[in-house]
Amino acid sequence: MISFLSKIGSFYYREYKLNLSGFQDILTNIIFFFVSIFIFIFSIGPEKETISLIGVGIVWTLLLLSSTLSLRKFYQDDFENGNLLLMRLNGFSYGFISILKTFSHFLFVQVPFLLSIPIACILLNIANDKVVYLFASFAIGSLILSCLGSISSSMNLMNQRNFLLGSLIVMIFSVPIIIFSVGIINMEKNFYSLMSVLVGILLIVFSINPWASGLCLKLSLENN
Amino acid sequence: MFLFNPYKFNKTADYLFKPILFLSIILFSFGLLYSLFLSPDDYQQGTTVRIMYVHVPSAWLSLMTYAIMTLYSVAALAFRIPFGFIVNSAIAPIGAVYTLICIISGSLWGKPMWGTWWVWDARLTSVALLFIIYLIIIFMNLSFENRIVKEKVIAIFILVGSINLPIVKFSVDWWNTLHQPATISKLSKPSIDPSMMTPLIIMTFAFIMIGISIAILRIKTEIISRKSNLR
């Protein structure tokens, strides 16, 4: 049991080393996020009313886009240099690898975005009382996005020709998430009902994720 | 058992193909004649109601094709019936074309009735998502190198994407949409006049027959191409 826990601990230490010691990757993602906000503002025009009306939608769209940028790092690098096989040989099942990877993606890629939301709210002139709702919806929605990213990037491990397909899959399945989480922010009276719908989606995706991505990982490792 | 075994399917399809093709031509020409000339105009919509005889069958069949693909994916993954993979890659383009017909005829119908080509309500959005899911299945078919990985990954994707099916079906009941709820259901008496119901049913069977005949051709081609790849 203790050796199993220490294996998990060393797994997360490795992920921490990979993701945060090369901090410029995440910093590049966050800078991509802010530069896209600038471009959105310049293309719409700097009127305060318009921007605060559609600001929440812009934040969500760009969070989705910039989290699909890091999709390639999800399994592909570990698959190509053989680390995925080593994890499997260390006694982790395929489904468990996908759960671990999903949480590490959430911790090391999505949480830095959570910290950059307040600055984005200042830039986009979003009201202060809405920031809490934005935080709450993004904390759940980003975990859903991590699960979807795990599914789509494990599907595209053996796909050498068309890697954009992975981000397409994430974007297709994230449509209901965006609908409900933007709804949370714009209709504060329905906060708890919409939040429970979002948590329900999270539970569905979270229960599908180990099965689907574990099966895809198994297929790709066995037929490589 | 011809639905699960490629060899038996080939033998049965040889008998069935010509009658089904003949039946589809007859049903389609008769259905078009009935629905475009013999059926009455609607008292409110006038002659544009005739779009229904193309729109509704193609919408039903786009859902039905996806349901068939889901069943065959379950059969292929859980019971190890490889014929399911053949069917999946063969009938995905048919479903995509039906969905495209549904979307185009629907927006042609929406322009005179609702005053707009497209609204972002639940039914229309979920059907557009269904179309994009079909397109992703087709692209996945084209972009993988390894055949074994490809077909299983596509089956998993079909199962994950089948979440969309109940959303398409019940979106008109769950949300307030501009699109009307279903008029024809099994549980209650249909709220459509028999003079419009008859051509609708004829057209539905014509669409089913056309779909089956194209599916037979495509599945036979798929079986032949897999045989030639194995050598």
Tab-separated table of C-alpha atoms in Angstrom:
chain	number	residue	atom	x	y	z
A	1	MET	CA	0.000	0.000	0.000
A	2	ILE	CA	2.749	2.410	1.000
A	3	SER	CA	4.759	1.586	-2.097
A	4	PHE	CA	1.638	2.244	-4.192
A	5	LEU	CA	1.158	5.646	-2.560
A	6	SER	CA	4.816	6.478	-3.033
A	7	LYS	CA	4.466	5.549	-6.707
A	8	ILE	CA	1.568	7.998	-7.006
A	9	GLY	CA	3.611	10.611	-5.178
A	10	SER	CA	6.565	10.166	-7.491
A	11	PHE	CA	4.193	10.334	-10.469
A	12	TYR	CA	2.932	13.727	-9.343
A	13	TYR	CA	6.481	14.880	-8.527
A	14	ARG	CA	7.460	14.000	-12.085
A	15	GLU	CA	4.442	15.827	-13.517
A	16	TYR	CA	5.295	18.849	-11.351
A	17	LYS	CA	8.868	18.805	-12.612
A	18	LEU	CA	7.729	18.466	-16.221
A	19	ASN	CA	5.055	21.143	-16.120
A	20	LEU	CA	6.214	23.790	-13.694
A	21	SER	CA	9.990	23.688	-14.053
A	22	GLY	CA	9.536	24.481	-17.710
A	23	PHE	CA	7.341	27.323	-16.607
A	24	GLN	CA	7.550	29.129	-19.924
A	25	ASP	CA	5.047	26.679	-21.492
A	26	ILE	CA	2.267	27.597	-19.097
A	27	LEU	CA	3.313	31.233	-19.238
A	28	THR	CA	3.020	31.081	-23.027
A	29	ASN	CA	-0.493	29.677	-22.679
A	30	ILE	CA	-1.496	32.462	-20.304
A	31	ILE	CA	0.029	35.099	-22.546
A	32	PHE	CA	-1.889	33.585	-25.462
A	33	PHE	CA	-5.035	34.007	-23.353
A	34	PHE	CA	-4.332	37.689	-22.653
A	35	VAL	CA	-3.255	38.561	-26.175
A	36	SER	CA	-6.457	36.988	-27.495
A	37	ILE	CA	-8.433	39.158	-25.071
A	38	PHE	CA	-6.638	42.213	-26.482
A	39	ILE	CA	-7.451	41.126	-30.024
A	40	PHE	CA	-11.102	40.554	-29.116
A	41	ILE	CA	-11.322	44.031	-27.589
A	42	PHE	CA	-9.682	45.662	-30.596
A	43	SER	CA	-11.939	43.830	-33.057
A	44	ILE	CA	-15.144	44.682	-31.159
A	45	GLY	CA	-14.277	48.246	-30.220
A	46	PRO	CA	-13.482	49.556	-26.741
A	47	GLU	CA	-17.019	50.537	-25.605
A	48	LYS	CA	-17.411	49.512	-21.976
A	49	GLU	CA	-21.051	48.386	-22.224
A	50	THR	CA	-20.493	45.999	-25.124
A	51	ILE	CA	-17.413	44.471	-23.544
A	52	SER	CA	-18.998	43.891	-20.149
A	53	LEU	CA	-22.004	42.339	-21.917
A	54	ILE	CA	-20.018	39.683	-23.751
A	55	GLY	CA	-16.973	39.541	-21.455
A	56	VAL	CA	-17.918	36.295	-19.721
A	57	GLY	CA	-18.419	34.544	-23.046
A	58	ILE	CA	-15.030	35.766	-24.249
A	59	VAL	CA	-13.296	34.511	-21.093
A	60	TRP	CA	-14.883	31.072	-21.419
A	61	THR	CA	-14.138	30.739	-25.152
A	62	LEU	CA	-10.518	31.698	-24.691
A	63	LEU	CA	-10.063	29.416	-21.682
A	64	LEU	CA	-11.371	26.563	-23.813
A	65	LEU	CA	-9.125	27.471	-26.752
A	66	SER	CA	-5.995	27.846	-24.660
A	67	SER	CA	-6.603	24.605	-22.801
A	68	THR	CA	-6.859	22.811	-26.159
A	69	LEU	CA	-3.422	24.228	-27.019
A	70	SER	CA	-1.811	22.068	-24.352
A	71	LEU	CA	-3.719	18.967	-25.439
A	72	ARG	CA	-0.704	17.527	-27.203
A	73	LYS	CA	1.229	17.370	-23.930
A	74	PHE	CA	-1.499	15.243	-22.348
A	75	TYR	CA	-0.443	11.768	-23.458
A	76	GLN	CA	1.462	12.236	-26.706
A	77	ASP	CA	4.922	13.043	-25.277
A	78	ASP	CA	4.762	10.236	-22.726
A	79	PHE	CA	3.517	7.880	-25.412
A	80	GLU	CA	6.347	8.694	-27.782
A	81	ASN	CA	9.199	8.448	-25.256
A	82	GLY	CA	7.809	5.305	-23.643
A	83	ASN	CA	6.901	6.653	-20.221
A	84	LEU	CA	3.313	5.500	-20.583
A	85	LEU	CA	4.513	1.916	-20.981
A	86	LEU	CA	6.711	2.329	-17.891
A	87	MET	CA	3.729	3.511	-15.829
A	88	ARG	CA	1.769	0.485	-17.013
A	89	LEU	CA	4.680	-1.820	-16.088
A	90	ASN	CA	4.747	-0.250	-12.621
A	91	GLY	CA	1.323	-1.675	-11.913
A	92	PHE	CA	-1.044	1.168	-12.729
A	93	SER	CA	-4.063	0.077	-14.723
A	94	TYR	CA	-4.901	2.035	-17.871
A	95	GLY	CA	-7.980	3.607	-16.325
A	96	PHE	CA	-6.004	4.656	-13.265
A	97	ILE	CA	-3.309	6.237	-15.438
A	98	SER	CA	-6.014	8.296	-17.138
A	99	ILE	CA	-7.456	9.441	-13.789
A	100	LEU	CA	-3.989	10.444	-12.524
A	101	LYS	CA	-3.217	12.264	-15.753
A	102	THR	CA	-6.557	14.082	-15.682
A	103	PHE	CA	-5.908	15.398	-12.178
A	104	SER	CA	-2.355	16.406	-13.039
A	105	HIS	CA	-3.626	18.289	-16.108
A	106	PHE	CA	-6.187	20.005	-13.896
A	107	LEU	CA	-3.592	20.911	-11.262
A	108	PHE	CA	-0.720	22.025	-13.434
A	109	VAL	CA	-2.430	23.472	-16.525
A	110	GLN	CA	-5.925	24.631	-15.558
A	111	VAL	CA	-5.289	26.010	-12.058
A	112	PRO	CA	-2.803	28.632	-13.340
A	113	PHE	CA	-5.653	29.847	-15.543
A	114	LEU	CA	-7.874	30.152	-12.471
A	115	LEU	CA	-5.314	32.555	-11.013
A	116	SER	CA	-5.329	34.696	-14.148
A	117	ILE	CA	-9.125	35.131	-14.185
A	118	PRO	CA	-9.222	38.235	-11.880
A	119	ILE	CA	-6.891	40.165	-14.195
A	120	ALA	CA	-9.060	39.170	-17.150
A	121	CYS	CA	-12.121	40.411	-15.247
A	122	ILE	CA	-10.446	43.797	-14.731
A	123	LEU	CA	-9.545	44.002	-18.406
A	124	LEU	CA	-13.024	43.015	-19.582
A	125	ASN	CA	-14.896	45.235	-17.115
A	126	ILE	CA	-16.841	42.344	-15.539
A	127	ALA	CA	-18.711	43.331	-12.349
A	128	ASN	CA	-17.042	42.380	-9.086
A	129	ASP	CA	-19.898	40.283	-7.737
A	130	LYS	CA	-19.851	38.101	-10.828
A	131	VAL	CA	-16.222	37.065	-10.297
A	132	VAL	CA	-17.226	34.551	-7.624
A	133	TYR	CA	-19.653	32.852	-10.006
A	134	LEU	CA	-17.004	32.847	-12.723
A	135	PHE	CA	-14.577	31.169	-10.326
A	136	ALA	CA	-17.120	28.558	-9.247
A	137	SER	CA	-18.200	27.704	-12.790
A	138	PHE	CA	-14.639	27.555	-14.056
A	139	ALA	CA	-13.461	25.369	-11.160
A	140	ILE	CA	-15.979	22.708	-12.153
A	141	GLY	CA	-15.895	23.356	-15.893
A	142	SER	CA	-12.122	23.078	-16.101
A	143	LEU	CA	-12.237	19.635	-14.498
A	144	ILE	CA	-14.792	18.636	-17.149
A	145	LEU	CA	-12.499	20.067	-19.825
A	146	SER	CA	-9.590	18.019	-18.413
A	147	CYS	CA	-11.659	14.830	-18.630
A	148	LEU	CA	-12.698	15.616	-22.204
A	149	GLY	CA	-9.088	16.416	-23.078
A	150	SER	CA	-8.028	13.065	-21.683
A	151	ILE	CA	-10.616	11.246	-23.824
A	152	SER	CA	-9.833	13.085	-27.050
A	153	SER	CA	-6.046	13.047	-26.762
A	154	SER	CA	-5.998	9.341	-25.943
A	155	MET	CA	-8.160	8.747	-29.024
A	156	ASN	CA	-5.680	10.575	-31.210
A	157	LEU	CA	-2.477	8.901	-30.011
A	158	MET	CA	-2.048	6.869	-33.185
A	159	ASN	CA	-3.410	9.594	-35.432
A	160	GLN	CA	-0.355	10.918	-37.228
A	161	ARG	CA	-2.050	12.966	-39.925
A	162	ASN	CA	-4.712	15.131	-38.392
A	163	PHE	CA	-4.049	16.290	-34.855
A	164	LEU	CA	-6.563	19.136	-34.973
A	165	LEU	CA	-9.246	16.443	-34.714
A	166	GLY	CA	-8.462	16.189	-30.990
A	167	SER	CA	-9.318	19.812	-30.271
A	168	LEU	CA	-12.411	19.433	-32.462
A	169	ILE	CA	-13.654	16.581	-30.257
A	170	VAL	CA	-13.071	18.623	-27.075
A	171	MET	CA	-14.868	21.627	-28.539
A	172	ILE	CA	-17.864	19.571	-29.680
A	173	PHE	CA	-18.461	18.050	-26.272
A	174	SER	CA	-17.805	21.294	-24.416
A	175	VAL	CA	-20.809	23.058	-25.978
A	176	PRO	CA	-23.251	22.127	-23.142
A	177	ILE	CA	-20.631	23.074	-20.537
A	178	ILE	CA	-20.244	26.538	-22.023
A	179	ILE	CA	-24.028	26.977	-22.270
A	180	PHE	CA	-24.604	26.088	-18.614
A	181	SER	CA	-21.595	27.862	-17.143
A	182	VAL	CA	-22.277	31.128	-18.979
A	183	GLY	CA	-25.881	30.705	-17.840
A	184	ILE	CA	-24.686	30.512	-14.216
A	185	ILE	CA	-23.013	33.881	-14.487
A	186	ASN	CA	-25.763	35.679	-16.368
A	187	MET	CA	-28.709	34.357	-14.315
A	188	GLU	CA	-27.635	34.556	-10.696
A	189	LYS	CA	-31.064	33.563	-9.371
A	190	ASN	CA	-30.764	30.095	-10.871
A	191	PHE	CA	-27.279	29.596	-9.443
A	192	TYR	CA	-27.899	26.340	-7.577
A	193	SER	CA	-30.003	24.636	-10.252
A	194	LEU	CA	-27.513	25.393	-13.042
A	195	MET	CA	-24.626	24.483	-10.768
A	196	SER	CA	-26.192	21.091	-10.074
A	197	VAL	CA	-26.598	20.519	-13.831
A	198	LEU	CA	-22.895	21.320	-14.251
A	199	VAL	CA	-21.915	18.956	-11.432
A	200	GLY	CA	-24.086	16.285	-13.049
A	201	ILE	CA	-22.234	16.712	-16.349
A	202	LEU	CA	-18.961	16.485	-14.414
A	203	LEU	CA	-20.012	13.184	-12.821
A	204	ILE	CA	-21.076	11.709	-16.188
A	205	VAL	CA	-17.847	12.722	-17.919
A	206	PHE	CA	-15.754	11.660	-14.951
A	207	SER	CA	-17.271	8.200	-14.957
A	208	ILE	CA	-16.895	7.787	-18.743
A	209	ASN	CA	-13.304	9.052	-18.759
A	210	PRO	CA	-11.377	6.067	-17.257
A	211	TRP	CA	-13.258	3.608	-19.428
A	212	ALA	CA	-12.912	5.448	-22.743
A	213	SER	CA	-9.389	6.795	-22.411
A	214	GLY	CA	-8.130	3.638	-20.701
A	215	LEU	CA	-9.396	1.533	-23.606
A	216	CYS	CA	-7.816	3.911	-26.138
A	217	LEU	CA	-4.485	3.896	-24.264
A	218	LYS	CA	-4.534	0.105	-24.198
A	219	LEU	CA	-5.253	-0.088	-27.941
A	220	SER	CA	-2.529	2.394	-28.846
A	221	LEU	CA	0.117	0.772	-26.616
A	222	GLU	CA	-0.654	-2.726	-27.841
A	223	ASN	CA	-0.693	-1.868	-31.535
A	224	ASN	CA	2.180	0.590	-31.648
B	1	MET	CA	-27.660	-14.162	-38.426
B	2	PHE	CA	-26.862	-12.287	-41.626
B	3	LEU	CA	-26.726	-9.057	-39.622
B	4	PHE	CA	-23.597	-10.183	-37.781
B	5	ASN	CA	-21.641	-12.310	-40.238
B	6	PRO	CA	-19.997	-10.814	-43.350
B	7	TYR	CA	-20.184	-14.039	-45.350
B	8	LYS	CA	-23.882	-14.584	-44.695
B	9	PHE	CA	-24.511	-10.880	-45.200
B	10	ASN	CA	-22.964	-11.074	-48.666
B	11	LYS	CA	-25.156	-14.029	-49.624
B	12	THR	CA	-28.363	-12.446	-48.288
B	13	ALA	CA	-27.554	-9.050	-49.766
B	14	ASP	CA	-27.208	-10.598	-53.217
B	15	TYR	CA	-30.823	-11.769	-53.007
B	16	LEU	CA	-32.165	-8.627	-51.355
B	17	PHE	CA	-30.395	-5.861	-53.235
B	18	LYS	CA	-32.397	-5.765	-56.464
B	19	PRO	CA	-35.870	-6.009	-54.879
B	20	ILE	CA	-34.972	-3.285	-52.365
B	21	LEU	CA	-33.612	-1.008	-55.085
B	22	PHE	CA	-36.747	-1.587	-57.192
B	23	LEU	CA	-38.982	-0.965	-54.177
B	24	SER	CA	-37.115	2.225	-53.295
B	25	ILE	CA	-37.513	3.615	-56.842
B	26	ILE	CA	-41.233	2.843	-56.891
B	27	LEU	CA	-41.861	4.156	-53.362
B	28	PHE	CA	-39.831	7.296	-53.965
B	29	SER	CA	-41.510	8.220	-57.247
B	30	PHE	CA	-44.965	7.431	-55.894
B	31	GLY	CA	-44.234	9.267	-52.648
B	32	LEU	CA	-42.931	12.349	-54.460
B	33	LEU	CA	-46.000	12.368	-56.725
B	34	TYR	CA	-48.337	11.975	-53.762
B	35	SER	CA	-46.632	14.526	-51.525
B	36	LEU	CA	-45.934	17.188	-54.158
B	37	PHE	CA	-49.217	17.065	-56.132
B	38	LEU	CA	-51.950	14.969	-54.522
B	39	SER	CA	-51.723	15.902	-50.836
B	40	PRO	CA	-53.650	18.993	-49.633
B	41	ASP	CA	-52.136	22.358	-48.752
B	42	ASP	CA	-51.909	23.381	-45.132
B	43	TYR	CA	-54.461	26.011	-44.062
B	44	GLN	CA	-51.741	28.117	-42.441
B	45	GLN	CA	-48.482	27.281	-44.173
B	46	GLY	CA	-49.860	26.894	-47.682
B	47	THR	CA	-47.747	24.897	-50.060
B	48	THR	CA	-44.538	25.126	-48.037
B	49	VAL	CA	-45.829	22.304	-45.848
B	50	ARG	CA	-44.616	19.960	-48.580
B	51	ILE	CA	-41.052	20.463	-47.343
B	52	MET	CA	-42.138	18.309	-44.403
B	53	TYR	CA	-42.227	15.207	-46.609
B	54	VAL	CA	-38.453	15.482	-47.090
B	55	HIS	CA	-37.480	17.125	-43.795
B	56	VAL	CA	-39.120	14.762	-41.320
B	57	PRO	CA	-38.041	11.403	-42.852
B	58	SER	CA	-34.446	12.571	-43.208
B	59	ALA	CA	-34.421	13.790	-39.590
B	60	TRP	CA	-35.777	10.444	-38.371
B	61	LEU	CA	-33.251	8.546	-40.442
B	62	SER	CA	-30.312	10.660	-39.298
B	63	LEU	CA	-31.154	9.658	-35.722
B	64	MET	CA	-31.862	6.072	-36.698
B	65	THR	CA	-28.536	5.705	-38.499
B	66	TYR	CA	-26.689	6.904	-35.413
B	67	ALA	CA	-28.695	4.532	-33.219
B	68	ILE	CA	-27.790	1.626	-35.515
B	69	MET	CA	-24.126	2.644	-35.361
B	70	THR	CA	-24.322	2.761	-31.551
B	71	LEU	CA	-25.834	-0.722	-31.392
B	72	TYR	CA	-23.204	-2.097	-33.750
B	73	SER	CA	-20.422	-0.413	-31.709
B	74	VAL	CA	-21.702	-2.101	-28.557
B	75	ALA	CA	-21.885	-5.425	-30.398
B	76	ALA	CA	-18.399	-4.972	-31.829
B	77	LEU	CA	-16.717	-3.868	-28.604
B	78	ALA	CA	-18.542	-6.007	-26.064
B	79	PHE	CA	-19.240	-9.198	-28.011
B	80	ARG	CA	-16.244	-9.009	-30.360
B	81	ILE	CA	-18.239	-9.035	-33.593
B	82	PRO	CA	-15.940	-7.377	-36.150
B	83	PHE	CA	-18.802	-6.934	-38.623
B	84	GLY	CA	-19.885	-3.993	-36.469
B	85	PHE	CA	-16.746	-2.065	-37.399
B	86	ILE	CA	-17.480	-2.646	-41.096
B	87	VAL	CA	-21.020	-1.328	-40.686
B	88	ASN	CA	-19.802	1.689	-38.685
B	89	SER	CA	-17.385	2.887	-41.325
B	90	ALA	CA	-19.845	2.083	-44.120
B	91	ILE	CA	-22.976	3.895	-42.935
B	92	ALA	CA	-21.483	7.005	-41.300
B	93	PRO	CA	-21.527	9.011	-44.594
B	94	ILE	CA	-25.162	7.984	-45.174
B	95	GLY	CA	-26.139	9.421	-41.812
B	96	ALA	CA	-24.128	12.567	-42.509
B	97	VAL	CA	-25.967	13.092	-45.811
B	98	TYR	CA	-29.363	12.562	-44.160
B	99	THR	CA	-28.467	15.096	-41.463
B	100	LEU	CA	-27.324	17.577	-44.105
B	101	ILE	CA	-30.597	17.104	-46.030
B	102	CYS	CA	-32.497	17.653	-42.776
B	103	ILE	CA	-30.581	20.840	-41.946
B	104	ILE	CA	-30.840	22.335	-45.446
B	105	SER	CA	-34.541	21.526	-45.932
B	106	GLY	CA	-35.247	22.758	-42.427
B	107	SER	CA	-33.612	26.101	-43.026
B	108	LEU	CA	-35.415	26.395	-46.365
B	109	TRP	CA	-38.635	25.775	-44.456
B	110	GLY	CA	-37.699	28.136	-41.663
B	111	LYS	CA	-37.131	31.135	-43.912
B	112	PRO	CA	-40.783	31.544	-45.038
B	113	MET	CA	-42.307	30.291	-41.741
B	114	TRP	CA	-40.125	31.709	-38.973
B	115	GLY	CA	-38.588	34.525	-41.020
B	116	THR	CA	-35.015	33.344	-40.509
B	117	TRP	CA	-32.745	30.671	-41.919
B	118	TRP	CA	-31.347	29.596	-38.567
B	119	VAL	CA	-32.064	30.108	-34.865
B	120	TRP	CA	-29.833	29.007	-32.033
B	121	ASP	CA	-32.394	26.955	-30.162
B	122	ALA	CA	-31.866	23.555	-28.624
B	123	ARG	CA	-33.166	21.317	-31.418
B	124	LEU	CA	-31.267	23.048	-34.221
B	125	THR	CA	-28.029	23.274	-32.261
B	126	SER	CA	-28.094	19.632	-31.239
B	127	VAL	CA	-28.770	18.538	-34.838
B	128	ALA	CA	-25.826	20.671	-35.994
B	129	LEU	CA	-23.686	18.947	-33.347
B	130	LEU	CA	-24.913	15.587	-34.661
B	131	PHE	CA	-23.771	16.578	-38.154
B	132	ILE	CA	-20.325	17.586	-36.883
B	133	ILE	CA	-20.053	14.307	-34.934
B	134	TYR	CA	-20.773	12.429	-38.185
B	135	LEU	CA	-18.078	14.503	-39.923
B	136	ILE	CA	-15.551	13.693	-37.167
B	137	ILE	CA	-16.311	9.981	-37.587
B	138	ILE	CA	-15.667	10.266	-41.340
B	139	PHE	CA	-12.420	12.233	-40.783
B	140	MET	CA	-11.223	9.664	-38.237
B	141	ASN	CA	-11.887	6.975	-40.815
B	142	LEU	CA	-9.583	8.791	-43.212
B	143	SER	CA	-6.768	9.849	-40.896
B	144	PHE	CA	-5.615	6.755	-38.978
B	145	GLU	CA	-2.901	4.501	-40.349
B	146	ASN	CA	-3.466	1.429	-38.200
B	147	ARG	CA	-6.770	-0.257	-39.036
B	148	ILE	CA	-7.298	-2.116	-35.737
B	149	VAL	CA	-6.782	1.022	-33.634
B	150	LYS	CA	-8.884	3.079	-36.034
B	151	GLU	CA	-12.005	0.976	-35.939
B	152	LYS	CA	-11.997	0.510	-32.157
B	153	VAL	CA	-11.329	4.201	-31.477
B	154	ILE	CA	-14.187	5.120	-33.804
B	155	ALA	CA	-16.500	2.708	-31.985
B	156	ILE	CA	-15.557	4.289	-28.631
B	157	PHE	CA	-16.125	7.753	-30.084
B	158	ILE	CA	-19.556	6.710	-31.375
B	159	LEU	CA	-20.491	5.435	-27.917
B	160	VAL	CA	-19.320	8.650	-26.238
B	161	GLY	CA	-21.114	10.774	-28.835
B	162	SER	CA	-24.370	8.858	-28.424
B	163	ILE	CA	-25.039	11.141	-25.422
B	164	ASN	CA	-26.249	13.562	-28.081
B	165	LEU	CA	-29.075	11.272	-29.300
B	166	PRO	CA	-31.523	11.707	-26.378
B	167	ILE	CA	-30.674	15.418	-26.324
B	168	VAL	CA	-31.742	15.726	-29.979
B	169	LYS	CA	-34.871	13.655	-29.390
B	170	PHE	CA	-36.119	15.328	-26.220
B	171	SER	CA	-34.760	18.856	-26.743
B	172	VAL	CA	-38.194	20.044	-27.887
B	173	ASP	CA	-39.761	18.760	-24.680
B	174	TRP	CA	-37.082	19.887	-22.222
B	175	TRP	CA	-36.597	23.446	-23.435
B	176	ASN	CA	-38.929	26.070	-24.874
B	177	THR	CA	-37.890	26.073	-28.490
B	178	LEU	CA	-39.125	27.619	-31.691
B	179	HIS	CA	-39.119	24.166	-33.243
B	180	GLN	CA	-42.409	22.382	-32.641
B	181	PRO	CA	-42.554	19.207	-30.523
B	182	ALA	CA	-43.053	15.813	-32.133
B	183	THR	CA	-46.471	15.376	-33.752
B	184	ILE	CA	-46.189	11.678	-34.386
B	185	SER	CA	-45.411	9.363	-31.498
B	186	LYS	CA	-46.199	5.788	-30.665
B	187	LEU	CA	-47.844	6.407	-27.335
B	188	SER	CA	-50.550	8.842	-28.346
B	189	LYS	CA	-52.808	9.430	-31.306
B	190	PRO	CA	-50.953	11.505	-33.924
B	191	SER	CA	-52.150	15.076	-34.290
B	192	ILE	CA	-51.767	15.031	-38.081
B	193	ASP	CA	-54.455	14.468	-40.671
B	194	PRO	CA	-54.437	11.080	-42.496
B	195	SER	CA	-54.205	12.845	-45.876
B	196	MET	CA	-50.802	14.177	-44.799
B	197	MET	CA	-49.840	11.145	-42.718
B	198	THR	CA	-50.017	8.736	-45.698
B	199	PRO	CA	-47.471	10.479	-47.968
B	200	LEU	CA	-45.231	11.058	-44.946
B	201	ILE	CA	-45.156	7.351	-44.178
B	202	ILE	CA	-44.617	6.470	-47.850
B	203	MET	CA	-41.693	8.914	-48.026
B	204	THR	CA	-40.248	7.530	-44.800
B	205	PHE	CA	-40.249	4.003	-46.189
B	206	ALA	CA	-38.779	5.287	-49.455
B	207	PHE	CA	-35.927	6.968	-47.533
B	208	ILE	CA	-35.368	3.791	-45.496
B	209	MET	CA	-35.200	1.681	-48.651
B	210	ILE	CA	-32.775	4.088	-50.339
B	211	GLY	CA	-30.634	4.066	-47.211
B	212	ILE	CA	-30.616	0.279	-47.028
B	213	SER	CA	-29.694	-0.137	-50.694
B	214	ILE	CA	-26.781	2.340	-50.428
B	215	ALA	CA	-25.726	0.704	-47.169
B	216	ILE	CA	-25.680	-2.747	-48.815
B	217	LEU	CA	-23.451	-1.429	-51.618
B	218	ARG	CA	-21.092	0.306	-49.187
B	219	ILE	CA	-20.850	-2.632	-46.785
B	220	LYS	CA	-20.071	-5.015	-49.668
B	221	THR	CA	-17.365	-2.623	-50.909
B	222	GLU	CA	-15.923	-2.384	-47.394
B	223	ILE	CA	-15.808	-6.183	-47.038
B	224	ILE	CA	-14.057	-6.528	-50.410
B	225	SER	CA	-11.507	-3.820	-49.583
B	226	ARG	CA	-10.705	-5.450	-46.219
B	227	LYS	CA	-10.232	-8.822	-47.913
B	228	SER	CA	-7.848	-7.300	-50.453
B	229	ASN	CA	-5.915	-5.475	-47.691
B	230	LEU	CA	-5.353	-8.665	-45.740
B	231	ARG	CA	-3.436	-10.312	-48.548
